[in-house]
Amino acid sequence: MNTHFFKTIACLFLILCACIVCPMSATAQGTEHETLEMSVTDSQIEAWLGREHNVNHPVKSGLEKRDEATLHFYFTRQYGQRAESVIATAQKAKEKTLRFLPPETVEDIHVYLLGNINEYFEAQNAKGRAPQWAAGLTILRDGVILIRLAPSGTERIEPERTLAHELNHAALRRFAQDNYFPHWFYEGLAMTATDDWNLSRAETIAKAAMAGHLLDLEGIDIAFGKQGTIVDLAYAESAHFVSWLAKDHGDDAVKKLIHDVASGTPFDDAFTEIFGRSPNAAFTIWRDNMSREKSLFASFFSHDGLFFLISIFAAIALVVALHRRSAIRKRRLAAMNTEIPDTVLPSNLRNFGPFQNK
């Protein structure tokens, strides 16, 4: 190989390095626009709304009303078409929730499909407001779900997915009543039931596992009160951990945990009895498993991992193509300097032009 060939490889290597860095930065920035759901505790609602439990629906005049799959929907005409597409998914959302919870938990729940979910609080002159990043919000005690239909900036919202997720929250609270479930279980159960897992969540958890930055259970619940990438990690870990429990022990074990806690058994005691170890001990096994065995495999199937592999193959293909083109060019140059024998020339050209001296 000549010097030009080595220079070509060096240039491709630099381009490849730049390509690998760029998607990592883009992914980190993209997390700032991801919309998330949130649940509001009883104490927060008391502070926000400043009223007693009873609510007269709809809380705002001029809203359209539609009943579907034992759910009550309220929406404005401005977002009527978008609201109808969400309402059409009500039965599927309900069926997903029934994976772990009984039918009566998803009856007579009030769902507000609004351009901005704070319209619900403004209509009641409430003190509190939901954060702008929230795509959905469940008022657990009231059995009310608020879903935002209007996007903000460049973010992508999925109100159909949000409905299924929030419906699971409302159903679990209705079944549990005042009995306590940790926040990570609320979120993990909802994402497990609705199959809310994607490449972005896999990438988030893989990077944290490789860097040794996975949160513990206490850290997950604390993270839900923050913003940024740590919230994404809290959602991803909750989803994967509860899915891991259901896969290893079966759906019936998760159902029994829910039933026992709803019957008054403290969550940690019920968990230990059913799964044979405390929540922290089980989580430690899951986290060690993720750190030692799953992180490297998952990283190859992350955005960056796939891009890296594709870039490697593209670079190799480009080097081979350039090498072949260089070889062809050399053969052509060599052929131009090779004398053509008379025997291969047509008879009318043997004594013509450049061949007349042959």
mmCIF file of C-alpha atoms in Angstrom:
data_model
loop_
_atom_site.group_PDB
_atom_site.id
_atom_site.type_symbol
_atom_site.label_atom_id
_atom_site.label_comp_id
_atom_site.label_asym_id
_atom_site.label_seq_id
_atom_site.Cartn_x
_atom_site.Cartn_y
_atom_site.Cartn_z
ATOM 1 C CA MET A 1 0.000 0.000 0.000
ATOM 2 C CA ASN A 2 1.262 3.515 -0.778
ATOM 3 C CA THR A 3 1.379 6.680 1.318
ATOM 4 C CA HIS A 4 -1.871 7.951 -0.183
ATOM 5 C CA PHE A 5 -3.668 4.828 1.035
ATOM 6 C CA PHE A 6 -2.456 5.306 4.607
ATOM 7 C CA LYS A 7 -3.489 8.973 4.532
ATOM 8 C CA THR A 8 -6.963 7.911 3.439
ATOM 9 C CA ILE A 9 -7.269 5.499 6.356
ATOM 10 C CA ALA A 10 -6.109 8.189 8.810
ATOM 11 C CA CYS A 11 -8.713 10.656 7.505
ATOM 12 C CA LEU A 12 -11.473 8.050 7.766
ATOM 13 C CA PHE A 13 -10.449 7.303 11.342
ATOM 14 C CA LEU A 14 -10.764 10.980 12.309
ATOM 15 C CA ILE A 15 -14.168 11.221 10.610
ATOM 16 C CA LEU A 16 -15.307 8.082 12.419
ATOM 17 C CA CYS A 17 -14.251 9.498 15.799
ATOM 18 C CA ALA A 18 -16.202 12.675 15.104
ATOM 19 C CA CYS A 19 -19.283 10.679 14.101
ATOM 20 C CA ILE A 20 -19.174 8.662 17.322
ATOM 21 C CA VAL A 21 -19.003 11.782 19.497
ATOM 22 C CA CYS A 22 -21.803 13.645 17.719
ATOM 23 C CA PRO A 23 -24.665 11.182 18.322
ATOM 24 C CA MET A 24 -23.734 10.905 21.995
ATOM 25 C CA SER A 25 -24.139 14.651 22.400
ATOM 26 C CA ALA A 26 -27.382 14.660 20.437
ATOM 27 C CA THR A 27 -28.837 11.909 22.616
ATOM 28 C CA ALA A 28 -27.931 13.758 25.806
ATOM 29 C CA GLN A 29 -29.593 16.896 24.503
ATOM 30 C CA GLY A 30 -32.629 14.962 23.382
ATOM 31 C CA THR A 31 -33.438 13.888 26.924
ATOM 32 C CA GLU A 32 -34.196 17.495 27.794
ATOM 33 C CA HIS A 33 -37.262 17.351 25.516
ATOM 34 C CA GLU A 34 -38.661 14.005 26.619
ATOM 35 C CA THR A 35 -42.084 14.299 28.203
ATOM 36 C CA LEU A 36 -42.807 12.405 31.392
ATOM 37 C CA GLU A 37 -45.789 11.639 33.581
ATOM 38 C CA MET A 38 -46.204 12.445 37.238
ATOM 39 C CA SER A 39 -48.439 11.461 40.133
ATOM 40 C CA VAL A 40 -49.681 13.823 42.817
ATOM 41 C CA THR A 41 -49.909 12.692 46.434
ATOM 42 C CA ASP A 42 -52.765 13.478 48.780
ATOM 43 C CA SER A 43 -50.738 16.106 50.647
ATOM 44 C CA GLN A 44 -49.762 17.803 47.383
ATOM 45 C CA ILE A 45 -53.376 17.913 46.243
ATOM 46 C CA GLU A 46 -54.462 19.452 49.518
ATOM 47 C CA ALA A 47 -51.823 22.138 49.060
ATOM 48 C CA TRP A 48 -52.616 22.663 45.382
ATOM 49 C CA LEU A 49 -56.407 22.564 45.414
ATOM 50 C CA GLY A 50 -57.205 23.594 48.970
ATOM 51 C CA ARG A 51 -60.458 21.672 49.056
ATOM 52 C CA GLU A 52 -62.053 18.449 50.201
ATOM 53 C CA HIS A 53 -62.222 15.170 48.316
ATOM 54 C CA ASN A 54 -65.426 15.659 46.291
ATOM 55 C CA VAL A 55 -65.165 16.979 42.734
ATOM 56 C CA ASN A 56 -68.002 17.931 40.422
ATOM 57 C CA HIS A 57 -67.182 16.919 36.847
ATOM 58 C CA PRO A 58 -66.533 18.528 34.535
ATOM 59 C CA VAL A 59 -64.709 21.197 36.510
ATOM 60 C CA LYS A 60 -64.673 23.532 33.504
ATOM 61 C CA SER A 61 -67.651 24.657 31.436
ATOM 62 C CA GLY A 62 -67.761 24.213 27.681
ATOM 63 C CA LEU A 63 -66.051 20.841 27.587
ATOM 64 C CA GLU A 64 -67.255 18.003 25.375
ATOM 65 C CA LYS A 65 -67.979 14.733 27.177
ATOM 66 C CA ARG A 66 -67.555 11.174 25.926
ATOM 67 C CA ASP A 67 -67.909 7.857 27.773
ATOM 68 C CA GLU A 68 -65.784 4.971 26.533
ATOM 69 C CA ALA A 69 -64.741 1.657 28.149
ATOM 70 C CA THR A 70 -66.228 2.726 31.538
ATOM 71 C CA LEU A 71 -64.071 5.887 31.459
ATOM 72 C CA HIS A 72 -65.369 9.463 31.307
ATOM 73 C CA PHE A 73 -63.515 11.772 28.918
ATOM 74 C CA TYR A 74 -63.670 15.570 28.807
ATOM 75 C CA PHE A 75 -62.054 17.685 26.074
ATOM 76 C CA THR A 76 -62.334 20.972 24.204
ATOM 77 C CA ARG A 77 -63.498 21.245 20.582
ATOM 78 C CA GLN A 78 -60.161 22.819 19.706
ATOM 79 C CA TYR A 79 -58.483 19.465 20.291
ATOM 80 C CA GLY A 80 -61.488 17.347 19.361
ATOM 81 C CA GLN A 81 -59.811 15.305 16.624
ATOM 82 C CA ARG A 82 -56.716 14.614 18.717
ATOM 83 C CA ALA A 83 -58.897 13.730 21.706
ATOM 84 C CA GLU A 84 -60.935 11.273 19.651
ATOM 85 C CA SER A 85 -57.761 9.414 18.663
ATOM 86 C CA VAL A 86 -56.873 9.039 22.349
ATOM 87 C CA ILE A 87 -60.394 7.944 23.322
ATOM 88 C CA ALA A 88 -60.252 5.266 20.614
ATOM 89 C CA THR A 89 -57.420 3.580 22.551
ATOM 90 C CA ALA A 90 -59.352 3.457 25.846
ATOM 91 C CA GLN A 91 -60.274 -0.218 25.627
ATOM 92 C CA LYS A 92 -56.678 -1.284 24.875
ATOM 93 C CA ALA A 93 -55.385 0.883 27.711
ATOM 94 C CA LYS A 94 -57.899 -0.732 30.049
ATOM 95 C CA GLU A 95 -56.905 -4.252 28.961
ATOM 96 C CA LYS A 96 -53.242 -3.519 29.697
ATOM 97 C CA THR A 97 -54.101 -2.421 33.225
ATOM 98 C CA LEU A 98 -56.095 -5.622 33.767
ATOM 99 C CA ARG A 99 -52.852 -7.625 33.479
ATOM 100 C CA PHE A 100 -52.263 -7.035 37.195
ATOM 101 C CA LEU A 101 -55.439 -5.375 38.521
ATOM 102 C CA PRO A 102 -59.156 -6.343 38.632
ATOM 103 C CA PRO A 103 -61.793 -4.743 36.317
ATOM 104 C CA GLU A 104 -63.484 -2.668 39.011
ATOM 105 C CA THR A 105 -60.321 -0.585 39.444
ATOM 106 C CA VAL A 106 -60.699 0.958 35.980
ATOM 107 C CA GLU A 107 -64.332 2.006 36.152
ATOM 108 C CA ASP A 108 -65.656 5.560 36.436
ATOM 109 C CA ILE A 109 -62.297 7.271 36.142
ATOM 110 C CA HIS A 110 -62.405 10.839 34.819
ATOM 111 C CA VAL A 111 -59.942 11.714 32.066
ATOM 112 C CA TYR A 112 -59.343 15.319 30.958
ATOM 113 C CA LEU A 113 -57.741 15.741 27.524
ATOM 114 C CA LEU A 114 -56.539 19.341 27.473
ATOM 115 C CA GLY A 115 -54.140 21.518 25.555
ATOM 116 C CA ASN A 116 -52.487 22.319 28.866
ATOM 117 C CA ILE A 117 -53.196 20.189 31.940
ATOM 118 C CA ASN A 118 -53.020 23.274 34.154
ATOM 119 C CA GLU A 119 -56.395 24.302 32.725
ATOM 120 C CA TYR A 120 -57.819 21.814 35.217
ATOM 121 C CA PHE A 121 -56.304 23.681 38.162
ATOM 122 C CA GLU A 122 -56.983 27.136 36.751
ATOM 123 C CA ALA A 123 -60.674 26.289 36.411
ATOM 124 C CA GLN A 124 -60.785 25.631 40.177
ATOM 125 C CA ASN A 125 -58.646 28.638 41.123
ATOM 126 C CA ALA A 126 -56.158 26.177 42.590
ATOM 127 C CA LYS A 127 -52.890 27.278 44.139
ATOM 128 C CA GLY A 128 -50.711 24.653 42.493
ATOM 129 C CA ARG A 129 -49.608 24.080 38.911
ATOM 130 C CA ALA A 130 -48.095 21.066 37.173
ATOM 131 C CA PRO A 131 -44.611 21.498 35.670
ATOM 132 C CA GLN A 132 -44.481 22.320 31.971
ATOM 133 C CA TRP A 133 -42.649 19.082 31.139
ATOM 134 C CA ALA A 134 -45.483 16.880 32.425
ATOM 135 C CA ALA A 135 -47.367 15.136 29.600
ATOM 136 C CA GLY A 136 -49.767 13.519 32.030
ATOM 137 C CA LEU A 137 -50.733 13.695 35.682
ATOM 138 C CA THR A 138 -52.794 11.419 37.905
ATOM 139 C CA ILE A 139 -54.604 12.793 40.927
ATOM 140 C CA LEU A 140 -54.619 9.481 42.730
ATOM 141 C CA ARG A 141 -57.080 10.241 45.469
ATOM 142 C CA ASP A 142 -59.687 11.691 43.093
ATOM 143 C CA GLY A 143 -59.402 9.099 40.327
ATOM 144 C CA VAL A 144 -58.659 11.885 37.844
ATOM 145 C CA ILE A 145 -56.239 11.727 34.924
ATOM 146 C CA LEU A 146 -54.997 14.838 33.135
ATOM 147 C CA ILE A 147 -53.365 14.472 29.710
ATOM 148 C CA ARG A 148 -51.731 17.246 27.715
ATOM 149 C CA LEU A 149 -52.446 17.271 23.972
ATOM 150 C CA ALA A 150 -50.496 20.363 22.888
ATOM 151 C CA PRO A 151 -46.761 19.891 22.224
ATOM 152 C CA SER A 152 -44.262 22.418 23.542
ATOM 153 C CA GLY A 153 -41.302 23.357 21.361
ATOM 154 C CA THR A 154 -39.737 20.391 19.593
ATOM 155 C CA GLU A 155 -40.830 17.724 22.076
ATOM 156 C CA ARG A 156 -42.780 14.657 21.021
ATOM 157 C CA ILE A 157 -45.807 13.661 23.085
ATOM 158 C CA GLU A 158 -47.755 10.406 22.960
ATOM 159 C CA PRO A 159 -51.118 10.939 24.692
ATOM 160 C CA GLU A 160 -52.295 7.400 23.834
ATOM 161 C CA ARG A 161 -49.353 5.891 25.706
ATOM 162 C CA THR A 162 -49.842 8.394 28.505
ATOM 163 C CA LEU A 163 -53.474 7.307 28.938
ATOM 164 C CA ALA A 164 -52.492 3.658 29.472
ATOM 165 C CA HIS A 165 -49.709 4.646 31.871
ATOM 166 C CA GLU A 166 -51.816 6.988 33.985
ATOM 167 C CA LEU A 167 -54.780 4.620 34.011
ATOM 168 C CA ASN A 168 -52.574 2.026 35.676
ATOM 169 C CA HIS A 169 -51.619 4.551 38.373
ATOM 170 C CA ALA A 170 -55.246 5.421 39.070
ATOM 171 C CA ALA A 171 -56.275 1.755 39.171
ATOM 172 C CA LEU A 172 -53.484 0.753 41.571
ATOM 173 C CA ARG A 173 -54.385 3.575 43.955
ATOM 174 C CA ARG A 174 -58.067 2.680 43.824
ATOM 175 C CA PHE A 175 -57.241 -0.947 44.668
ATOM 176 C CA ALA A 176 -54.692 -0.088 47.360
ATOM 177 C CA GLN A 177 -56.711 2.727 48.942
ATOM 178 C CA ASP A 178 -54.507 4.330 51.608
ATOM 179 C CA ASN A 179 -52.032 1.450 51.765
ATOM 180 C CA TYR A 180 -48.518 2.409 50.752
ATOM 181 C CA PHE A 181 -46.661 1.426 47.573
ATOM 182 C CA PRO A 182 -43.279 3.070 46.846
ATOM 183 C CA HIS A 183 -43.073 5.423 43.905
ATOM 184 C CA TRP A 184 -40.701 3.131 42.015
ATOM 185 C CA PHE A 185 -43.296 0.365 42.140
ATOM 186 C CA TYR A 186 -46.065 2.652 40.860
ATOM 187 C CA GLU A 187 -43.953 3.673 37.884
ATOM 188 C CA GLY A 188 -42.398 0.267 37.273
ATOM 189 C CA LEU A 189 -45.762 -1.509 37.336
ATOM 190 C CA ALA A 190 -47.299 1.001 34.927
ATOM 191 C CA MET A 191 -44.457 0.673 32.418
ATOM 192 C CA THR A 192 -44.392 -3.122 32.723
ATOM 193 C CA ALA A 193 -48.142 -3.410 32.176
ATOM 194 C CA THR A 194 -48.121 -1.045 29.181
ATOM 195 C CA ASP A 195 -44.906 -2.406 27.600
ATOM 196 C CA ASP A 196 -43.419 1.068 27.903
ATOM 197 C CA TRP A 197 -39.860 0.122 26.987
ATOM 198 C CA ASN A 198 -37.854 1.486 24.090
ATOM 199 C CA LEU A 199 -34.332 1.901 22.765
ATOM 200 C CA SER A 200 -33.896 5.219 24.575
ATOM 201 C CA ARG A 201 -34.612 3.647 27.998
ATOM 202 C CA ALA A 202 -32.307 0.705 27.188
ATOM 203 C CA GLU A 203 -29.538 3.123 26.244
ATOM 204 C CA THR A 204 -30.034 5.151 29.429
ATOM 205 C CA ILE A 205 -29.797 2.148 31.710
ATOM 206 C CA ALA A 206 -26.892 0.578 29.760
ATOM 207 C CA LYS A 207 -24.757 3.715 30.011
ATOM 208 C CA ALA A 208 -25.456 4.036 33.733
ATOM 209 C CA ALA A 209 -24.610 0.370 34.309
ATOM 210 C CA MET A 210 -21.325 0.639 32.394
ATOM 211 C CA ALA A 211 -20.358 3.768 34.322
ATOM 212 C CA GLY A 212 -21.387 2.300 37.690
ATOM 213 C CA HIS A 213 -24.017 5.001 38.204
ATOM 214 C CA LEU A 214 -27.157 2.915 38.677
ATOM 215 C CA LEU A 215 -29.410 4.314 41.419
ATOM 216 C CA ASP A 216 -30.474 2.307 44.461
ATOM 217 C CA LEU A 217 -34.164 2.038 45.384
ATOM 218 C CA GLU A 218 -34.059 5.027 47.719
ATOM 219 C CA GLY A 219 -32.214 7.026 45.088
ATOM 220 C CA ILE A 220 -34.878 6.185 42.495
ATOM 221 C CA ASP A 221 -37.704 7.591 44.606
ATOM 222 C CA ILE A 222 -35.665 10.726 45.330
ATOM 223 C CA ALA A 223 -34.864 11.125 41.619
ATOM 224 C CA PHE A 224 -38.561 11.332 40.699
ATOM 225 C CA GLY A 225 -38.648 14.725 42.416
ATOM 226 C CA LYS A 226 -35.837 16.090 40.232
ATOM 227 C CA GLN A 227 -35.371 16.959 36.570
ATOM 228 C CA GLY A 228 -33.082 15.979 33.713
ATOM 229 C CA THR A 229 -31.386 12.699 32.858
ATOM 230 C CA ILE A 230 -31.611 11.367 36.420
ATOM 231 C CA VAL A 231 -35.412 11.225 36.033
ATOM 232 C CA ASP A 232 -35.034 9.230 32.810
ATOM 233 C CA LEU A 233 -32.781 6.803 34.678
ATOM 234 C CA ALA A 234 -35.284 6.464 37.537
ATOM 235 C CA TYR A 235 -38.057 5.548 35.076
ATOM 236 C CA ALA A 236 -35.820 3.108 33.194
ATOM 237 C CA GLU A 237 -34.628 1.320 36.346
ATOM 238 C CA SER A 238 -38.151 1.090 37.784
ATOM 239 C CA ALA A 239 -39.482 -0.405 34.564
ATOM 240 C CA HIS A 240 -36.679 -2.934 34.163
ATOM 241 C CA PHE A 241 -36.679 -4.028 37.822
ATOM 242 C CA VAL A 242 -40.440 -4.676 38.018
ATOM 243 C CA SER A 243 -40.339 -6.424 34.612
ATOM 244 C CA TRP A 244 -37.495 -8.576 35.930
ATOM 245 C CA LEU A 245 -39.570 -9.536 38.990
ATOM 246 C CA ALA A 246 -42.550 -10.462 36.811
ATOM 247 C CA LYS A 247 -40.384 -12.470 34.429
ATOM 248 C CA ASP A 248 -38.502 -14.392 37.113
ATOM 249 C CA HIS A 249 -41.409 -15.004 39.499
ATOM 250 C CA GLY A 250 -44.451 -14.668 37.226
ATOM 251 C CA ASP A 251 -47.346 -12.226 37.025
ATOM 252 C CA ASP A 252 -49.167 -14.052 39.819
ATOM 253 C CA ALA A 253 -46.392 -13.153 42.277
ATOM 254 C CA VAL A 254 -46.754 -9.466 41.399
ATOM 255 C CA LYS A 255 -50.553 -9.740 41.712
ATOM 256 C CA LYS A 256 -50.203 -11.347 45.151
ATOM 257 C CA LEU A 257 -47.872 -8.545 46.249
ATOM 258 C CA ILE A 258 -50.462 -5.969 45.198
ATOM 259 C CA HIS A 259 -53.280 -7.882 46.893
ATOM 260 C CA ASP A 260 -51.404 -8.395 50.167
ATOM 261 C CA VAL A 261 -50.348 -4.747 50.426
ATOM 262 C CA ALA A 262 -53.900 -3.622 49.576
ATOM 263 C CA SER A 263 -55.105 -5.894 52.393
ATOM 264 C CA GLY A 264 -52.924 -4.081 54.906
ATOM 265 C CA THR A 265 -49.570 -5.926 54.881
ATOM 266 C CA PRO A 266 -46.640 -3.475 54.815
ATOM 267 C CA PHE A 267 -45.001 -3.424 51.381
ATOM 268 C CA ASP A 268 -41.547 -4.597 52.520
ATOM 269 C CA ASP A 269 -43.025 -7.483 54.527
ATOM 270 C CA ALA A 270 -45.251 -8.632 51.676
ATOM 271 C CA PHE A 271 -42.385 -8.353 49.191
ATOM 272 C CA THR A 272 -40.033 -10.412 51.389
ATOM 273 C CA GLU A 273 -42.645 -13.122 51.946
ATOM 274 C CA ILE A 274 -43.415 -13.491 48.216
ATOM 275 C CA PHE A 275 -39.986 -13.042 46.628
ATOM 276 C CA GLY A 276 -37.878 -14.602 49.398
ATOM 277 C CA ARG A 277 -35.795 -11.485 50.076
ATOM 278 C CA SER A 278 -36.276 -7.812 50.877
ATOM 279 C CA PRO A 279 -36.822 -5.233 48.113
ATOM 280 C CA ASN A 280 -33.275 -3.895 48.636
ATOM 281 C CA ALA A 281 -31.754 -7.381 48.472
ATOM 282 C CA ALA A 282 -33.671 -8.239 45.302
ATOM 283 C CA PHE A 283 -32.711 -4.930 43.753
ATOM 284 C CA THR A 284 -29.050 -5.542 44.581
ATOM 285 C CA ILE A 285 -29.171 -8.833 42.682
ATOM 286 C CA TRP A 286 -30.829 -7.119 39.721
ATOM 287 C CA ARG A 287 -28.321 -4.254 39.749
ATOM 288 C CA ASP A 288 -25.305 -6.564 39.969
ATOM 289 C CA ASN A 289 -26.719 -8.607 37.125
ATOM 290 C CA MET A 290 -27.140 -5.469 35.016
ATOM 291 C CA SER A 291 -23.650 -4.206 35.834
ATOM 292 C CA ARG A 292 -21.757 -7.432 35.180
ATOM 293 C CA GLU A 293 -23.675 -9.158 32.414
ATOM 294 C CA LYS A 294 -26.162 -6.919 30.660
ATOM 295 C CA SER A 295 -24.459 -3.549 30.272
ATOM 296 C CA LEU A 296 -21.949 -4.488 27.560
ATOM 297 C CA PHE A 297 -24.541 -6.389 25.547
ATOM 298 C CA ALA A 298 -27.066 -3.573 25.881
ATOM 299 C CA SER A 299 -24.505 -0.960 24.866
ATOM 300 C CA PHE A 300 -24.058 -2.608 21.473
ATOM 301 C CA PHE A 301 -27.776 -2.184 20.834
ATOM 302 C CA SER A 302 -27.955 1.402 22.034
ATOM 303 C CA HIS A 303 -28.066 4.320 19.582
ATOM 304 C CA ASP A 304 -24.346 4.872 19.998
ATOM 305 C CA GLY A 305 -23.470 1.189 19.789
ATOM 306 C CA LEU A 306 -25.425 0.626 16.595
ATOM 307 C CA PHE A 307 -24.059 3.810 15.083
ATOM 308 C CA PHE A 308 -20.533 2.727 15.995
ATOM 309 C CA LEU A 309 -20.935 -0.673 14.330
ATOM 310 C CA ILE A 310 -22.524 0.835 11.231
ATOM 311 C CA SER A 311 -19.755 3.422 11.053
ATOM 312 C CA ILE A 312 -17.069 0.728 11.305
ATOM 313 C CA PHE A 313 -18.612 -1.285 8.466
ATOM 314 C CA ALA A 314 -19.111 1.859 6.378
ATOM 315 C CA ALA A 315 -15.487 2.890 6.923
ATOM 316 C CA ILE A 316 -14.223 -0.570 5.933
ATOM 317 C CA ALA A 317 -16.411 -0.573 2.830
ATOM 318 C CA LEU A 318 -15.174 2.879 1.865
ATOM 319 C CA VAL A 319 -11.500 1.881 2.304
ATOM 320 C CA VAL A 320 -12.025 -1.220 0.159
ATOM 321 C CA ALA A 321 -13.802 0.821 -2.520
ATOM 322 C CA LEU A 322 -11.021 3.437 -2.584
ATOM 323 C CA HIS A 323 -8.374 0.733 -2.766
ATOM 324 C CA ARG A 324 -10.139 -0.930 -5.684
ATOM 325 C CA ARG A 325 -10.551 2.363 -7.517
ATOM 326 C CA SER A 326 -6.845 3.106 -7.014
ATOM 327 C CA ALA A 327 -5.913 -0.305 -8.382
ATOM 328 C CA ILE A 328 -8.142 0.174 -11.429
ATOM 329 C CA ARG A 329 -6.635 3.598 -12.092
ATOM 330 C CA LYS A 330 -3.141 2.131 -11.900
ATOM 331 C CA ARG A 331 -4.059 -0.644 -14.352
ATOM 332 C CA ARG A 332 -5.479 1.898 -16.762
ATOM 333 C CA LEU A 333 -2.325 4.024 -16.593
ATOM 334 C CA ALA A 334 -0.209 0.955 -17.172
ATOM 335 C CA ALA A 335 -2.355 -0.045 -20.118
ATOM 336 C CA MET A 336 -1.944 3.394 -21.715
ATOM 337 C CA ASN A 337 1.844 2.911 -21.782
ATOM 338 C CA THR A 338 1.684 -0.577 -23.259
ATOM 339 C CA GLU A 339 2.268 -0.849 -27.020
ATOM 340 C CA ILE A 340 -0.567 -2.444 -28.946
ATOM 341 C CA PRO A 341 0.543 -5.310 -31.248
ATOM 342 C CA ASP A 342 -0.362 -5.039 -34.923
ATOM 343 C CA THR A 343 -2.230 -8.282 -34.731
ATOM 344 C CA VAL A 344 -4.925 -6.767 -32.510
ATOM 345 C CA LEU A 345 -5.457 -3.684 -34.746
ATOM 346 C CA PRO A 346 -8.075 -3.591 -37.486
ATOM 347 C CA SER A 347 -6.457 -3.770 -40.934
ATOM 348 C CA ASN A 348 -7.617 -0.255 -41.869
ATOM 349 C CA LEU A 349 -5.759 1.246 -38.866
ATOM 350 C CA ARG A 350 -2.442 -0.535 -39.133
ATOM 351 C CA ASN A 351 -0.939 2.174 -41.388
ATOM 352 C CA PHE A 352 -2.963 5.121 -40.098
ATOM 353 C CA GLY A 353 -2.180 7.950 -37.678
ATOM 354 C CA PRO A 354 -0.124 6.883 -34.659
ATOM 355 C CA PHE A 355 0.148 3.335 -36.050
ATOM 356 C CA GLN A 356 1.593 4.243 -39.473
ATOM 357 C CA ASN A 357 5.172 3.388 -38.368
ATOM 358 C CA LYS A 358 4.242 -0.042 -37.022
#
